[in-house]
Amino acid sequence: PDVMDGPGIFDAPLDLPSLRAELARRDETFERDTGVKSARTHIAADSEWEFVYQSLKRAELQFAEQKRTPGQCAQYIPRRRRFCASRAGDGKHTGFCSLHATDLSRTVVSRPEQEGSGADDDDDD
């Protein structure tokens, strides 16, 4: 069935407390029925459970955006459900603090390891 079909949590406004309560209810039911603690893979395998989980993550981001202060770093930290508390810097990566601005400018360059490919080629001198 479609995640929006029938009565249930989807009939009520999806606010943070109701989403958290629904996830806790589903987690308890899963653990009781299977004897296993739920994991992210279990949530992703159930379309309704995944919908509730993603709705919670979106609601947490929206709440954090409302609480974000001007001049604060624009890096959202999902695990903490908030934006970085540091002050955003000026310059090339405006909007990010010095810690998170470095993540934006980091470039990964890989090169096969072979003779003539590295800076250490003339160690014989």
Short mmCIF file of C-alpha atoms in Angstrom, two decimals:
data_model
loop_
_atom_site.label_atom_id
_atom_site.label_comp_id
_atom_site.label_asym_id
_atom_site.label_seq_id
_atom_site.Cartn_x
_atom_site.Cartn_y
_atom_site.Cartn_z
CA PRO A 1 0.00 0.00 0.00
CA ASP A 2 1.00 3.59 -0.60
CA VAL A 3 2.49 5.36 2.43
CA MET A 4 -0.27 7.96 2.30
CA ASP A 5 -3.19 5.48 2.12
CA GLY A 6 -5.49 4.81 5.06
CA PRO A 7 -5.75 6.28 8.54
CA GLY A 8 -2.70 6.67 10.71
CA ILE A 9 0.04 9.12 11.58
CA PHE A 10 -0.20 10.70 8.14
CA ASP A 11 -3.65 12.13 8.97
CA ALA A 12 -2.19 14.43 11.64
CA PRO A 13 0.27 17.29 11.19
CA LEU A 14 3.81 15.92 11.05
CA ASP A 15 5.57 17.87 13.78
CA LEU A 16 8.74 16.91 15.63
CA PRO A 17 7.07 15.38 18.72
CA SER A 18 4.61 13.28 16.71
CA LEU A 19 7.33 12.11 14.30
CA ARG A 20 9.63 11.14 17.17
CA ALA A 21 6.77 9.34 18.94
CA GLU A 22 5.91 7.42 15.77
CA LEU A 23 9.53 6.39 15.21
CA ALA A 24 9.80 5.25 18.84
CA ARG A 25 6.56 3.25 18.49
CA ARG A 26 7.79 1.56 15.30
CA ASP A 27 11.18 0.85 16.90
CA GLU A 28 9.57 -0.75 19.97
CA THR A 29 7.22 -2.81 17.81
CA PHE A 30 10.07 -4.01 15.58
CA GLU A 31 12.23 -4.99 18.56
CA ARG A 32 9.34 -6.76 20.28
CA ASP A 33 8.37 -8.67 17.12
CA THR A 34 11.86 -9.62 15.95
CA GLY A 35 13.96 -9.57 19.11
CA VAL A 36 16.47 -7.38 17.24
CA LYS A 37 17.20 -3.69 17.70
CA SER A 38 16.24 -1.76 14.62
CA ALA A 39 18.95 -0.32 12.40
CA ARG A 40 18.94 2.16 9.55
CA THR A 41 18.73 -0.72 7.04
CA HIS A 42 15.50 -1.95 8.66
CA ILE A 43 13.98 1.53 8.44
CA ALA A 44 14.98 1.91 4.79
CA ALA A 45 13.41 -1.46 3.92
CA ASP A 46 9.95 -0.31 5.09
CA SER A 47 8.50 2.49 2.93
CA GLU A 48 6.23 3.91 5.66
CA TRP A 49 8.95 3.79 8.30
CA GLU A 50 11.39 5.43 5.85
CA PHE A 51 8.83 8.15 5.08
CA VAL A 52 8.47 8.95 8.79
CA TYR A 53 12.26 8.91 9.27
CA GLN A 54 12.90 11.25 6.31
CA SER A 55 10.03 13.51 7.46
CA LEU A 56 11.69 13.77 10.86
CA LYS A 57 15.06 14.63 9.29
CA ARG A 58 13.43 17.35 7.16
CA ALA A 59 11.57 18.74 10.19
CA GLU A 60 14.79 18.80 12.23
CA LEU A 61 16.55 20.73 9.47
CA GLN A 62 13.67 23.24 9.22
CA PHE A 63 13.71 23.72 13.00
CA ALA A 64 17.49 24.26 12.96
CA GLU A 65 17.13 26.78 10.12
CA GLN A 66 14.65 28.77 12.22
CA LYS A 67 17.07 28.81 15.17
CA ARG A 68 20.16 29.70 13.12
CA THR A 69 21.49 33.16 13.90
CA PRO A 70 22.84 35.63 11.33
CA GLY A 71 26.57 35.22 10.84
CA GLN A 72 26.54 31.58 12.02
CA CYS A 73 28.31 28.92 9.96
CA ALA A 74 26.08 27.41 7.25
CA GLN A 75 27.29 23.82 7.85
CA TYR A 76 24.36 21.69 9.06
CA ILE A 77 25.34 18.86 11.40
CA PRO A 78 22.59 16.20 11.10
CA ARG A 79 23.76 14.11 14.04
CA ARG A 80 23.47 17.11 16.35
CA ARG A 81 20.37 18.44 14.57
CA ARG A 82 21.82 21.95 14.38
CA PHE A 83 24.12 24.19 12.41
CA CYS A 84 27.75 24.64 13.39
CA ALA A 85 27.90 27.11 16.29
CA SER A 86 30.99 28.90 14.94
CA ARG A 87 30.91 32.30 13.33
CA ALA A 88 31.02 32.34 9.54
CA GLY A 89 34.12 33.85 8.03
CA ASP A 90 34.52 36.39 5.28
CA GLY A 91 36.25 35.66 2.02
CA LYS A 92 36.18 32.87 -0.53
CA HIS A 93 33.72 30.62 1.33
CA THR A 94 31.45 33.23 2.86
CA GLY A 95 28.87 31.61 5.09
CA PHE A 96 31.14 28.94 6.55
CA CYS A 97 33.54 28.98 9.49
CA SER A 98 37.23 28.28 8.93
CA LEU A 99 36.81 24.60 9.85
CA HIS A 100 34.01 23.92 7.34
CA ALA A 101 35.30 26.22 4.61
CA THR A 102 38.36 23.98 4.30
CA ASP A 103 36.08 21.04 3.48
CA LEU A 104 34.71 22.98 0.51
CA SER A 105 38.11 23.78 -0.95
CA ARG A 106 39.73 20.39 -0.39
CA THR A 107 40.51 18.67 -3.67
CA VAL A 108 41.44 15.03 -3.77
CA VAL A 109 43.95 14.17 -6.46
CA SER A 110 44.95 10.59 -6.96
CA ARG A 111 47.63 9.33 -9.21
CA PRO A 112 48.77 5.77 -9.82
CA GLU A 113 51.94 4.93 -7.96
CA GLN A 114 54.59 4.31 -10.56
CA GLU A 115 58.04 5.52 -11.41
CA GLY A 116 58.04 9.14 -12.48
CA SER A 117 54.73 10.03 -10.87
CA GLY A 118 55.84 11.47 -7.55
CA ALA A 119 57.84 14.36 -6.21
CA ASP A 120 60.28 11.94 -4.57
CA ASP A 121 61.69 10.67 -7.87
CA ASP A 122 65.05 12.34 -7.48
CA ASP A 123 65.97 10.97 -4.02
CA ASP A 124 69.18 9.51 -5.47
CA ASP A 125 70.97 12.89 -5.34
#
